[in-house]
XYZ file of C-alpha atoms in Angstrom:
778
model
C -10.634 17.924 52.189
C -13.571 20.286 51.666
C -17.191 19.207 51.578
C -17.322 19.611 47.807
C -14.095 17.631 47.517
C -15.475 14.823 49.651
C -18.591 14.787 47.513
C -16.488 14.491 44.336
C -14.498 11.556 45.721
C -17.678 9.815 46.876
C -19.317 10.221 43.465
C -16.160 8.890 41.813
C -16.034 5.814 44.067
C -19.711 5.055 43.502
C -19.206 5.455 39.756
C -16.236 3.076 39.855
C -18.290 0.441 41.669
C -21.165 0.844 39.206
C -18.866 0.624 36.190
C -17.020 -2.386 37.612
C -20.354 -4.143 38.180
C -21.412 -3.467 34.605
C -18.043 -4.662 33.257
C -18.288 -7.862 35.328
C -21.613 -8.660 33.679
C -20.581 -7.558 30.210
C -20.602 -10.020 27.329
C -17.437 -9.780 25.239
C -17.592 -11.002 21.668
C -15.454 -11.402 18.556
C -18.495 -11.610 16.253
C -17.395 -9.691 13.162
C -21.033 -9.010 12.297
C -20.698 -6.145 14.812
C -18.822 -4.419 12.002
C -21.705 -4.871 9.585
C -24.353 -2.184 9.032
C -27.422 -1.724 11.224
C -29.616 -1.161 8.157
C -28.170 -3.461 5.484
C -29.230 -3.961 1.902
C -30.743 -7.294 0.903
C -27.312 -8.643 -0.053
C -25.720 -7.314 3.134
C -28.549 -8.755 5.207
C -27.805 -12.170 3.771
C -24.123 -11.715 4.623
C -25.088 -10.781 8.186
C -27.389 -13.795 8.531
C -24.781 -16.181 7.149
C -22.167 -14.888 9.585
C -24.531 -15.080 12.535
C -26.828 -18.029 11.927
C -26.071 -19.670 8.580
C -24.832 -23.208 8.127
C -21.504 -21.831 6.950
C -20.983 -20.250 10.381
C -21.392 -23.673 12.045
C -19.382 -25.910 9.698
C -16.162 -27.516 10.925
C -13.707 -29.231 8.576
C -11.558 -31.832 10.322
C -8.495 -33.755 9.213
C -6.639 -36.607 10.936
C -2.967 -36.980 10.105
C -0.237 -39.404 11.133
C -0.222 -43.183 11.417
C -1.171 -45.442 8.527
C -4.337 -45.438 6.410
C -6.026 -48.200 8.409
C -5.263 -46.466 11.700
C -6.574 -43.135 10.450
C -9.788 -44.793 9.237
C -10.281 -46.506 12.584
C -9.679 -43.242 14.425
C -12.066 -41.426 12.084
C -14.892 -43.834 12.929
C -14.185 -43.605 16.653
C -14.070 -39.807 16.577
C -17.263 -39.573 14.512
C -19.054 -41.854 16.948
C -18.009 -39.753 19.946
C -18.885 -36.467 18.310
C -22.279 -37.758 17.210
C -23.017 -38.585 20.841
C -21.990 -35.084 21.951
C -24.623 -32.461 22.684
C -22.470 -29.827 20.957
C -22.845 -31.140 17.398
C -25.862 -31.333 15.111
C -24.263 -33.867 12.791
C -20.950 -35.478 11.938
C -20.035 -37.109 8.613
C -16.912 -39.012 7.623
C -18.089 -41.013 4.605
C -18.721 -44.086 6.749
C -20.402 -46.802 4.687
C -23.165 -47.406 7.258
C -24.268 -43.756 7.210
C -24.116 -43.671 3.419
C -26.176 -46.839 3.273
C -28.974 -45.170 5.269
C -28.985 -42.255 2.852
C -29.090 -44.600 -0.128
C -32.035 -46.500 1.365
C -33.931 -43.238 1.709
C -33.100 -42.208 -1.832
C -34.107 -45.595 -3.193
C -37.443 -45.592 -1.380
C -38.420 -42.156 -2.723
C -36.594 -42.324 -6.043
C -39.721 -41.826 -8.133
C -40.600 -38.635 -6.243
C -37.019 -37.325 -6.367
C -35.770 -38.192 -9.841
C -36.034 -35.248 -12.267
C -36.215 -37.806 -15.111
C -39.651 -39.033 -13.995
C -42.357 -37.812 -16.369
C -45.070 -39.322 -18.568
C -42.643 -39.895 -21.434
C -40.314 -41.845 -19.182
C -42.961 -44.591 -18.779
C -44.152 -44.719 -22.356
C -43.106 -47.742 -24.417
C -40.344 -45.771 -26.115
C -39.230 -44.189 -22.838
C -39.087 -47.554 -21.056
C -37.153 -49.120 -23.930
C -34.588 -46.299 -23.880
C -34.173 -46.179 -20.080
C -33.922 -49.964 -19.643
C -31.536 -50.209 -22.570
C -29.274 -47.606 -20.952
C -29.297 -49.580 -17.680
C -28.357 -52.773 -19.510
C -25.475 -50.945 -21.191
C -24.232 -49.847 -17.735
C -23.816 -53.491 -16.729
C -20.568 -53.548 -18.702
C -19.270 -50.382 -16.980
C -17.433 -50.069 -13.621
C -20.834 -49.401 -12.049
C -22.115 -52.722 -13.380
C -22.258 -54.497 -10.008
C -24.332 -51.679 -8.471
C -26.686 -51.588 -11.466
C -27.080 -55.372 -11.499
C -28.154 -55.400 -7.863
C -30.913 -52.848 -8.526
C -31.978 -53.855 -12.032
C -35.046 -55.886 -11.035
C -36.482 -53.032 -8.951
C -35.098 -50.033 -10.825
C -34.621 -50.939 -14.492
C -35.148 -47.319 -15.581
C -32.095 -46.201 -13.556
C -33.690 -43.561 -11.310
C -31.346 -44.417 -8.457
C -28.259 -43.979 -10.617
C -29.667 -40.590 -11.629
C -29.941 -39.569 -7.989
C -26.528 -40.937 -7.000
C -24.975 -38.903 -9.763
C -26.613 -35.789 -8.346
C -25.557 -36.737 -4.810
C -21.886 -36.932 -5.814
C -21.247 -34.677 -8.808
C -17.587 -35.656 -8.891
C -16.156 -32.967 -6.620
C -16.725 -34.750 -3.312
C -14.036 -36.270 -1.106
C -12.171 -39.428 -2.009
C -12.846 -42.623 -0.066
C -10.433 -45.209 1.299
C -10.802 -47.819 4.055
C -14.507 -46.966 4.100
C -14.057 -43.299 5.156
C -13.343 -39.967 3.499
C -9.710 -39.152 2.828
C -7.795 -36.228 1.358
C -6.805 -36.070 -2.280
C -3.308 -37.324 -1.483
C -4.629 -39.969 0.910
C -2.597 -38.670 3.866
C -5.558 -37.416 5.903
C -8.801 -38.945 7.069
C -11.483 -36.287 6.616
C -14.592 -35.434 8.623
C -17.222 -32.727 8.459
C -19.223 -31.579 11.490
C -21.780 -28.897 12.239
C -22.014 -27.274 15.648
C -25.288 -26.718 17.458
C -24.128 -23.199 18.382
C -24.651 -20.536 15.747
C -21.995 -18.151 14.495
C -23.133 -15.436 16.903
C -22.644 -17.765 19.905
C -18.865 -17.716 20.285
C -19.065 -19.251 23.762
C -21.083 -22.179 22.405
C -18.656 -22.700 19.551
C -15.750 -22.612 22.001
C -17.451 -25.401 23.957
C -17.859 -27.362 20.725
C -14.163 -27.044 19.905
C -13.247 -28.121 23.429
C -15.550 -31.135 23.017
C -13.876 -31.900 19.674
C -10.385 -31.874 21.195
C -11.507 -33.980 24.166
C -13.219 -36.483 21.860
C -10.095 -36.775 19.706
C -7.889 -37.410 22.746
C -10.335 -40.062 23.982
C -10.512 -41.645 20.514
C -6.711 -41.820 20.346
C -6.613 -43.515 23.717
C -9.374 -45.950 22.731
C -7.744 -46.917 19.419
C -4.169 -46.864 20.675
C -2.977 -44.686 17.781
C -0.692 -42.364 19.706
C 1.085 -40.666 16.798
C -2.071 -39.280 15.174
C -2.834 -35.573 15.233
C -5.876 -33.507 14.332
C -6.243 -30.303 12.324
C -9.476 -28.403 11.893
C -10.811 -25.209 10.381
C -14.037 -23.428 9.556
C -15.951 -20.402 10.782
C -16.319 -21.736 14.360
C -12.544 -22.138 14.599
C -11.979 -18.702 13.068
C -14.417 -17.079 15.495
C -12.991 -18.715 18.611
C -9.355 -18.266 17.554
C -9.984 -14.604 16.689
C -11.422 -13.920 20.113
C -8.559 -15.771 21.774
C -5.986 -13.903 19.656
C -7.521 -10.551 20.467
C -7.671 -11.402 24.170
C -4.072 -12.637 24.177
C -2.803 -9.625 22.240
C -4.681 -7.180 24.441
C -3.280 -8.762 27.597
C 0.248 -8.894 26.189
C 0.267 -5.371 24.820
C -1.493 -3.890 27.828
C 1.114 -5.502 30.079
C 4.022 -4.223 27.987
C 2.657 -0.694 27.619
C 1.639 -0.515 31.280
C 5.087 -1.700 32.349
C 6.766 0.837 30.085
C 4.599 3.715 31.256
C 4.895 2.740 34.928
C 8.664 2.463 34.602
C 8.889 5.864 32.935
C 6.651 7.552 35.494
C 8.585 6.032 38.390
C 11.786 7.318 36.821
C 10.301 10.797 36.450
C 8.250 11.077 39.635
C 10.455 9.074 42.015
C 7.228 8.654 43.999
C 5.024 5.582 44.324
C 2.182 7.811 45.541
C 2.344 9.928 42.391
C 2.413 6.798 40.265
C -0.688 5.313 41.889
C -2.584 8.597 41.761
C -1.508 9.175 38.163
C -2.939 5.863 37.008
C -6.366 6.487 38.566
C -7.614 8.472 35.522
C -6.506 5.614 33.267
C -8.373 2.986 35.300
C -11.436 5.184 35.564
C -11.425 5.914 31.834
C -11.097 2.245 30.876
C -13.940 1.165 33.180
C -16.160 4.034 32.039
C -15.494 3.245 28.368
C -16.344 -0.458 28.669
C -19.414 0.252 30.800
C -20.685 2.866 28.342
C -20.306 0.506 25.378
C -21.939 -2.347 27.299
C -24.944 -0.180 28.191
C -25.168 1.293 24.708
C -24.723 -1.863 22.643
C -25.409 -4.817 24.951
C -21.964 -6.325 24.356
C -18.370 -5.213 23.850
C -16.319 -6.335 20.879
C -12.778 -7.572 21.441
C -11.437 -5.013 18.969
C -12.931 -2.264 21.132
C -10.985 -3.598 24.111
C -7.859 -3.779 21.990
C -8.429 -0.204 20.998
C -8.874 0.583 24.694
C -5.247 -0.255 25.408
C -4.419 2.909 23.480
C -6.417 4.934 25.988
C -3.582 4.403 28.473
C -1.312 6.519 26.312
C -3.613 9.544 26.306
C -5.521 9.295 29.594
C -2.315 9.302 31.623
C -1.357 12.623 29.993
C -3.865 14.557 32.093
C -2.339 13.529 35.408
C 1.153 14.240 34.044
C 0.110 17.775 33.148
C -1.337 18.217 36.628
C 1.597 16.839 38.624
C 4.404 18.382 36.590
C 2.875 21.781 35.850
C 1.613 22.335 39.377
C 5.032 21.764 40.940
C 6.314 25.161 39.809
C 7.241 27.451 42.655
C 4.314 29.319 44.127
C 1.663 27.417 42.174
C -1.099 25.637 44.063
C -4.051 23.630 42.761
C -6.192 26.710 42.356
C -3.648 28.565 40.256
C -3.031 25.428 38.131
C -6.739 25.103 37.477
C -6.961 28.739 36.523
C -3.900 28.717 34.281
C -3.829 25.286 32.685
C -7.167 23.536 33.041
C -8.933 25.599 30.336
C -6.268 24.476 27.846
C -6.578 20.814 28.890
C -10.361 21.053 28.787
C -10.261 22.442 25.264
C -7.915 19.605 24.248
C -10.378 17.065 25.666
C -13.253 18.690 23.790
C -11.340 18.608 20.509
C -10.667 14.886 21.027
C -14.320 14.283 21.819
C -15.404 16.172 18.681
C -13.172 13.961 16.574
C -14.533 10.713 17.998
C -18.149 11.895 18.341
C -18.480 11.712 14.569
C -18.043 7.926 14.798
C -21.205 7.675 16.908
C -23.248 8.444 13.804
C -21.806 5.519 11.880
C -24.256 2.978 10.543
C -21.807 0.278 11.644
C -22.104 -0.706 15.331
C -18.427 -1.657 15.605
C -17.240 1.795 14.565
C -19.801 3.457 16.827
C -18.460 1.332 19.709
C -14.968 2.745 19.184
C -16.351 6.280 19.227
C -18.388 5.788 22.391
C -15.512 4.066 24.186
C -13.147 6.931 23.397
C -15.564 9.673 24.427
C -16.578 8.065 27.719
C -12.987 7.109 28.549
C -11.516 10.555 27.856
C -14.286 12.370 29.704
C -13.873 10.112 32.734
C -10.056 10.436 32.767
C -10.204 14.236 32.487
C -12.914 14.518 35.154
C -10.956 12.387 37.622
C -7.878 14.547 37.014
C -9.862 17.734 37.534
C -12.052 16.850 40.490
C -10.550 13.818 42.259
C -6.746 14.005 42.111
C -6.548 17.388 43.886
C -8.606 15.902 46.723
C -6.491 12.750 47.038
C -3.150 14.504 46.720
C -1.410 14.426 50.146
C -0.374 17.698 51.712
C 3.282 16.604 51.617
C 3.031 15.396 48.020
C 6.218 15.973 46.056
C 7.675 14.631 42.832
C 11.110 14.951 41.372
C 11.849 18.421 40.051
C 11.528 18.247 36.257
C 12.490 21.846 35.656
C 15.938 20.853 34.422
C 14.330 18.741 31.684
C 12.222 21.685 30.627
C 15.188 24.069 30.598
C 17.120 21.664 28.380
C 14.171 21.545 25.977
C 13.876 25.323 25.993
C 17.442 25.557 24.698
C 16.412 23.644 21.595
C 13.349 25.773 20.919
C 15.072 28.534 18.888
C 16.768 25.951 16.672
C 13.466 24.189 16.033
C 11.720 27.475 15.302
C 14.255 28.308 12.600
C 13.322 25.080 10.785
C 9.686 26.025 10.362
C 9.990 26.753 6.652
C 11.456 23.313 6.158
C 8.330 21.960 7.798
C 6.202 23.849 5.292
C 8.151 22.323 2.424
C 7.870 18.854 3.949
C 4.129 19.271 4.391
C 3.737 20.356 0.768
C 5.802 17.371 -0.388
C 3.749 15.039 1.813
C 0.535 16.436 0.353
C 1.930 15.795 -3.135
C 2.767 12.191 -2.220
C -0.716 11.630 -0.814
C -2.242 13.181 -3.928
C -0.205 11.025 -6.328
C -1.043 7.879 -4.348
C -4.745 8.710 -3.995
C -5.898 5.875 -6.262
C -4.014 3.238 -4.285
C -3.792 4.933 -0.904
C -6.757 3.161 0.704
C -7.234 -0.583 0.879
C -10.859 -1.337 0.077
C -10.617 -5.109 0.695
C -11.012 -7.099 3.869
C -8.100 -9.494 3.435
C -5.443 -7.187 4.863
C -7.343 -6.507 8.090
C -8.303 -10.106 8.762
C -7.062 -11.170 12.205
C -6.511 -14.734 10.986
C -2.886 -15.684 10.216
C -2.036 -16.821 6.706
C -1.271 -20.360 7.942
C -4.832 -20.738 9.248
C -6.263 -19.479 5.956
C -4.052 -21.902 3.993
C -5.190 -24.811 6.192
C -8.819 -23.898 5.582
C -8.288 -23.870 1.817
C -6.527 -27.256 2.014
C -9.245 -28.939 4.080
C -11.993 -27.414 1.963
C -10.362 -28.712 -1.216
C -9.946 -32.197 0.282
C -13.621 -32.358 1.269
C -14.938 -30.665 -1.848
C -16.888 -28.402 0.484
C -18.477 -25.417 -1.235
C -17.098 -22.081 -0.071
C -20.585 -20.614 -0.581
C -19.143 -17.472 -2.071
C -21.734 -17.394 -4.838
C -25.373 -17.859 -3.861
C -28.796 -17.596 -5.381
C -31.196 -16.610 -2.633
C -34.888 -17.349 -3.163
C -37.456 -15.937 -0.739
C -41.189 -16.438 -0.309
C -43.825 -16.238 2.408
C -44.526 -19.991 2.297
C -42.200 -22.979 2.175
C -43.833 -24.463 -0.879
C -43.613 -21.170 -2.754
C -39.889 -20.946 -1.984
C -39.353 -24.528 -3.209
C -41.318 -23.916 -6.395
C -39.295 -20.802 -7.167
C -36.064 -22.683 -6.491
C -37.138 -25.363 -8.983
C -37.778 -22.812 -11.703
C -34.385 -21.213 -11.112
C -32.682 -24.624 -11.039
C -33.925 -25.228 -14.570
C -32.268 -21.984 -15.679
C -29.057 -22.796 -13.825
C -28.824 -26.203 -15.435
C -28.562 -24.427 -18.757
C -25.598 -22.460 -17.406
C -23.989 -25.721 -16.276
C -24.389 -27.117 -19.794
C -22.769 -23.954 -21.190
C -19.864 -24.149 -18.735
C -20.684 -20.816 -17.090
C -20.869 -22.572 -13.712
C -19.576 -25.980 -12.678
C -22.744 -26.875 -10.810
C -25.104 -25.801 -8.085
C -26.879 -27.093 -5.014
C -30.553 -26.722 -4.248
C -32.788 -27.935 -1.428
C -35.221 -29.234 -4.054
C -32.722 -31.915 -5.034
C -33.797 -33.858 -1.951
C -37.062 -32.091 -1.122
C -39.014 -31.218 -4.263
C -42.055 -29.022 -3.961
C -45.389 -30.722 -3.338
C -46.515 -29.725 -6.831
C -43.505 -31.426 -8.419
C -43.976 -34.574 -6.332
C -47.663 -34.710 -7.339
C -46.696 -34.327 -10.990
C -44.193 -37.176 -10.758
C -46.701 -39.426 -9.017
C -49.256 -38.615 -11.719
C -46.722 -39.671 -14.365
C -46.584 -43.185 -12.892
C -49.007 -45.439 -14.832
C -51.340 -47.937 -13.180
C -49.883 -51.405 -12.676
C -51.793 -53.061 -15.507
C -50.937 -50.309 -17.965
C -47.268 -50.321 -16.941
C -47.101 -54.122 -17.301
C -48.487 -53.954 -20.841
C -46.060 -51.215 -21.840
C -43.200 -53.119 -20.275
C -44.002 -56.233 -22.338
C -43.905 -54.162 -25.501
C -40.684 -52.294 -24.516
C -38.740 -55.483 -23.718
C -39.378 -57.240 -27.036
C -36.013 -56.222 -28.457
C -34.089 -56.261 -25.145
C -32.355 -59.240 -23.428
C -34.557 -59.020 -20.344
C -37.756 -60.961 -19.623
C -40.791 -59.081 -18.215
C -41.333 -61.554 -15.338
C -37.906 -60.562 -13.925
C -39.222 -57.059 -13.365
C -42.162 -57.838 -11.083
C -40.460 -55.976 -8.174
C -40.334 -52.927 -10.454
C -44.112 -53.059 -10.889
C -44.541 -53.359 -7.105
C -42.353 -50.341 -6.373
C -44.024 -48.133 -8.973
C -47.453 -49.058 -7.647
C -46.314 -48.231 -4.077
C -44.720 -44.939 -5.149
C -47.966 -43.807 -6.771
C -49.769 -44.102 -3.417
C -47.067 -43.135 -0.876
C -47.361 -39.878 1.133
C -45.410 -36.947 -0.226
C -41.999 -36.183 1.205
C -41.654 -33.499 3.886
C -38.669 -32.265 5.919
C -39.706 -34.762 8.578
C -39.228 -37.566 6.068
C -35.524 -36.694 5.840
C -34.986 -36.160 9.581
C -31.851 -37.825 10.925
C -30.205 -38.267 7.535
C -27.450 -36.274 5.897
C -29.953 -35.465 3.167
C -32.144 -33.804 5.769
C -29.201 -31.842 7.104
C -28.343 -30.679 3.600
C -31.906 -29.459 3.109
C -31.911 -27.816 6.536
C -28.759 -25.859 5.698
C -30.264 -24.595 2.435
C -33.907 -24.049 3.452
C -34.148 -21.444 6.193
C -37.181 -20.089 8.013
C -37.026 -16.638 9.565
C -39.451 -13.840 8.872
C -40.004 -15.711 5.590
C -38.816 -18.877 3.894
C -35.456 -18.671 2.151
C -33.884 -21.216 -0.180
C -30.120 -20.932 -0.633
C -28.640 -22.253 -3.866
C -24.802 -22.276 -3.688
C -23.062 -22.114 -7.055
C -19.810 -23.884 -7.917
C -17.341 -21.857 -9.929
C -15.869 -23.318 -13.131
C -12.219 -24.264 -13.490
C -11.344 -20.618 -14.156
C -12.257 -19.910 -10.535
C -14.696 -17.045 -11.084
C -18.345 -16.813 -12.027
C -19.610 -14.165 -14.411
C -22.239 -12.268 -12.385
C -23.810 -10.824 -15.535
C -24.639 -14.313 -16.852
C -26.276 -15.268 -13.567
C -28.313 -12.076 -13.371
C -29.431 -12.553 -16.964
C -30.567 -16.075 -16.162
C -32.638 -14.702 -13.301
C -34.075 -11.924 -15.437
C -35.092 -13.900 -18.544
C -37.763 -14.766 -17.753
C -37.995 -12.701 -14.568
C -37.671 -14.742 -11.399
C -39.436 -12.915 -8.554
C -37.971 -13.191 -5.093
C -34.543 -14.282 -6.401
C -31.269 -12.568 -5.621
C -27.726 -13.311 -6.781
C -25.103 -12.666 -4.095
C -21.325 -12.782 -4.306
C -20.536 -12.955 -0.576
C -16.832 -12.188 -0.988
C -17.524 -9.353 -3.387
C -20.336 -8.070 -1.215
C -18.134 -8.098 1.889
C -15.504 -6.068 0.029
C -18.136 -3.641 -1.244
C -19.492 -3.436 2.273
C -16.055 -2.627 3.648
C -15.461 -0.051 0.922
C -18.735 1.638 1.859
C -17.761 1.332 5.502
C -14.451 3.069 4.775
C -16.083 5.815 2.687
C -18.525 6.510 5.483
C -15.760 6.560 8.083
C -13.741 9.037 6.006
C -16.747 11.346 5.662
C -17.504 11.081 9.375
C -13.869 11.801 10.214
C -13.935 14.880 7.999
C -17.108 15.956 9.770
C -15.340 15.451 13.102
C -12.386 17.534 11.922
C -14.784 20.265 10.816
C -16.351 20.200 14.275
C -12.869 20.560 15.792
C -12.145 23.583 13.571
C -15.447 25.210 14.547
C -14.817 24.558 18.245
C -11.286 25.964 18.120
C -12.362 28.968 16.075
C -15.133 29.778 18.537
C -12.792 29.376 21.494
C -9.577 30.986 20.237
C -11.327 33.810 18.327
C -8.222 34.515 16.316
C -7.424 33.286 12.804
C -3.707 33.424 13.604
C -4.054 31.330 16.739
C -6.361 28.915 14.933
C -3.740 28.483 12.205
C -0.993 27.900 14.797
C -3.032 25.107 16.385
C -4.207 23.435 13.187
C -0.989 23.689 11.173
C 1.093 21.168 13.178
C -1.830 18.720 13.359
C -2.433 18.920 9.611
C 1.276 18.578 8.828
C 1.643 15.591 11.178
C -1.291 13.790 9.548
C 0.037 14.478 6.037
C 3.561 13.324 6.922
C 2.296 10.089 8.465
C 0.042 9.350 5.497
C 2.855 10.071 3.055
C 5.305 7.922 5.007
C 2.904 4.984 5.049
C 2.202 5.399 1.338
C 5.909 5.463 0.463
C 6.443 2.378 2.627
C 3.859 0.525 0.534
C 1.308 0.442 3.353
C -2.247 0.725 2.054
C -4.415 2.496 4.583
C -7.350 0.751 6.195
C -10.153 1.773 8.491
C -7.890 1.400 11.543
C -5.262 3.690 10.036
C -8.063 6.230 9.766
C -8.866 5.835 13.451
C -5.141 6.303 14.100
C -5.164 9.586 12.174
C -8.031 10.747 14.367
C -5.946 9.857 17.404
C -3.040 11.949 16.107
C -5.359 14.947 16.036
C -6.785 14.068 19.474
C -3.377 13.716 21.126
C -1.619 16.444 19.164
C -4.273 19.052 19.884
C -3.120 19.119 23.519
C 0.450 19.907 22.456
C -0.566 22.581 19.964
C -2.877 24.277 22.458
C -0.179 24.444 25.133
C 2.237 26.065 22.712
C -0.477 28.511 21.705
C -1.233 29.653 25.268
C 0.984 32.704 24.783
C 3.418 34.157 22.336
C 6.237 33.328 24.731
C 8.012 30.006 24.868
C 6.139 27.780 27.387
C 7.788 27.633 30.784
C 10.128 24.813 31.691
C 7.584 22.792 33.691
C 5.100 22.925 30.821
C 7.713 21.770 28.320
C 8.697 18.938 30.637
C 5.064 17.839 31.034
C 4.598 17.803 27.269
C 7.716 15.672 26.733
C 6.772 13.180 29.440
C 3.188 12.969 28.177
C 4.481 12.434 24.660
C 6.752 9.606 25.829
C 3.881 7.818 27.566
C 1.735 8.248 24.459
C 4.459 6.813 22.233
C 4.871 3.865 24.604
C 1.106 3.275 24.812
C 0.595 3.378 21.065
C 4.037 2.314 19.883
C 3.771 -1.204 21.304
C 0.762 -1.761 19.061
C 3.045 -1.491 16.039
C 4.479 -4.885 17.049
C 1.072 -6.530 17.309
C 0.329 -9.602 15.204
C -3.214 -8.335 14.684
C -3.435 -6.043 11.644
C -6.154 -3.963 13.291
C -3.907 -3.021 16.248
C -0.711 -2.878 14.187
C -2.303 -0.245 11.948
C -3.072 2.044 14.900
C 0.424 1.584 16.326
C 2.368 2.493 13.182
C 0.078 5.491 12.668
C -0.163 7.075 16.115
C 3.356 6.295 17.368
C 5.228 8.463 14.842
C 2.251 10.821 14.562
C 2.418 11.747 18.241
C 6.148 12.536 18.019
C 5.613 14.641 14.908
C 2.707 16.495 16.487
C 4.868 17.589 19.444
C 7.864 18.572 17.316
C 5.766 20.445 14.781
C 3.764 22.229 17.474
C 7.040 23.560 18.869
C 8.466 24.449 15.471
C 5.350 26.202 14.181
C 4.562 28.079 17.389
C 5.100 31.841 17.525
C 8.779 32.940 17.621
C 9.901 32.586 21.239
C 10.795 35.759 23.088
C 12.943 36.089 26.163
C 11.121 35.628 29.412
């Protein structure tokens, strides 16, 4: 080994150690906000915040099935108690009467500061007569017992007003003192994790604590046949990461086994196999390390995408081993004859993926950086390291016979070139006719969550009456009080939409924490004790209730007029406080979230909401359809990716034109790549497959892999020699194995790449042979 060779091996080993160290310390995530823009709009920023830190990202919906109703209720209380004691959960609710009683006590104490009915007219003689008369009428209703117990202290019915707002009729049912599903077959709980949506590790700990607590609760209650189901963003996040990890391990194992088996069959040499996999290992480590240094973390999808690197990175060593075995060819002659072609193929691949680096979406930029670093590293190891590590007695099985067999088919393939032209034209026509429905601009089809998990989430959400928070009014201000005041003004407008049936209802933090100005106004509306007593005597003249029975009412009103105003600290430890906390956020400014409930039709008319915010104008208010915004975001994401891919293809054309310096040669290289891409797109369209972002990445990979084939066939006007043909076939087989296994993935994001690149790689090789110059005798 020469001095320069020793230096190359030493640099490679040091680089491997450095990359391995970086990978060991790398944080891997499944946070889908990595695929959200770096510079979002106001609506997109809200989507990002909700995915990362919002209450929705921390909400768990839990159901207990099996056993009888009494057993499920007992288990629900035991589980809630254990979870509440856990450090992983901020709160747990199951409709337990004791917890509800604490909330009712808080509401009752501050009812005169919370009730929207409290105003000066409410405590006039006419207002008192009307309110007390309504309460007396309620005594004959199903709520009569509750009203009777509060009548002496709350004859005007403020508490009933608040209870109606607390449970607008869409909450969970109750049986045995706990929440149950609509059909009564599940006990229901709701919990919020301490860990935010961006902390997948923390949410995984919370889910582990949940499962452990349920097992302990079963043991403590002796209800062995009970089982637990749960859903929510924490479950989605953790399960997505686990699914990606499992799929990556499974597919990497299958593809590695297939490629290793094929190479052993071809090489008949364990030494060649080990040396041939060094570029793959080096490329994978370099790709992960580059992404970790560039982005601070590596997304699971990037690692899944990395399994495809095996299929291309191993090609370089195949070219080296197979092509250099020809008689009379040493490393130097191989480098002189073949390395320029391989180098140009690497550069074309890099040009295609470099365009992704300019994406405004970190996830897409991660894929680009991973590919570039991995391909560069694999090619460099093949060029500088393998020749130094190759033993002097190195020998692989002679593959010349394979190449000679392929050469016999070359004339037949060449005669079919005009058929290829017709197929390409037909494929272009199919793509053109399907252009309006070719691309899928929604997120549903690329979601890694299985349909069963989505159905369970919908079921649990319906049972709990939990808002999906798809529609939101977002109110922002520099100060908390300003945000609350703006939310109150908007709530008045939204109530009109409720009355019109445009929306079924809405939530607002001011329901349980009115602004200081509103609380002051309500206190000011409370008359002095003497004045209230006189008005009460007058109001009760025609009602069957004596004034002396209402002395506690006078006491409470007098106390309410002097009590300190409510603050978030007043609600601390109650579910009311948690509700306010989830809707009143403090970041760079104060933000009040006002979730809207859709009417029975299922959809909200955005125009009606925007009009309500505009007339009169509500500053600092924004209407957001999170589902619609996510789809618009993805559509913009896809549009950007298509433009960047076109820019990458343009860069490839410029690079090839500058290198080949011949329009005819340029056409010979680009024609099979273009035809392969068109045929794959047309095939997917005819199969009813709507293309997504990952199909687009797959099309880029077809160009990246196929450019190597086309360039080898373009090296001369003659048919490539037998060893070159054999290397191309073997490389193509490893590529098909590496990418083809992805077609069987359960994850749509990996499946899309597999069904795109697998057939695309085969077509690229066949078309490169068919569209090459007419072979002449050697």
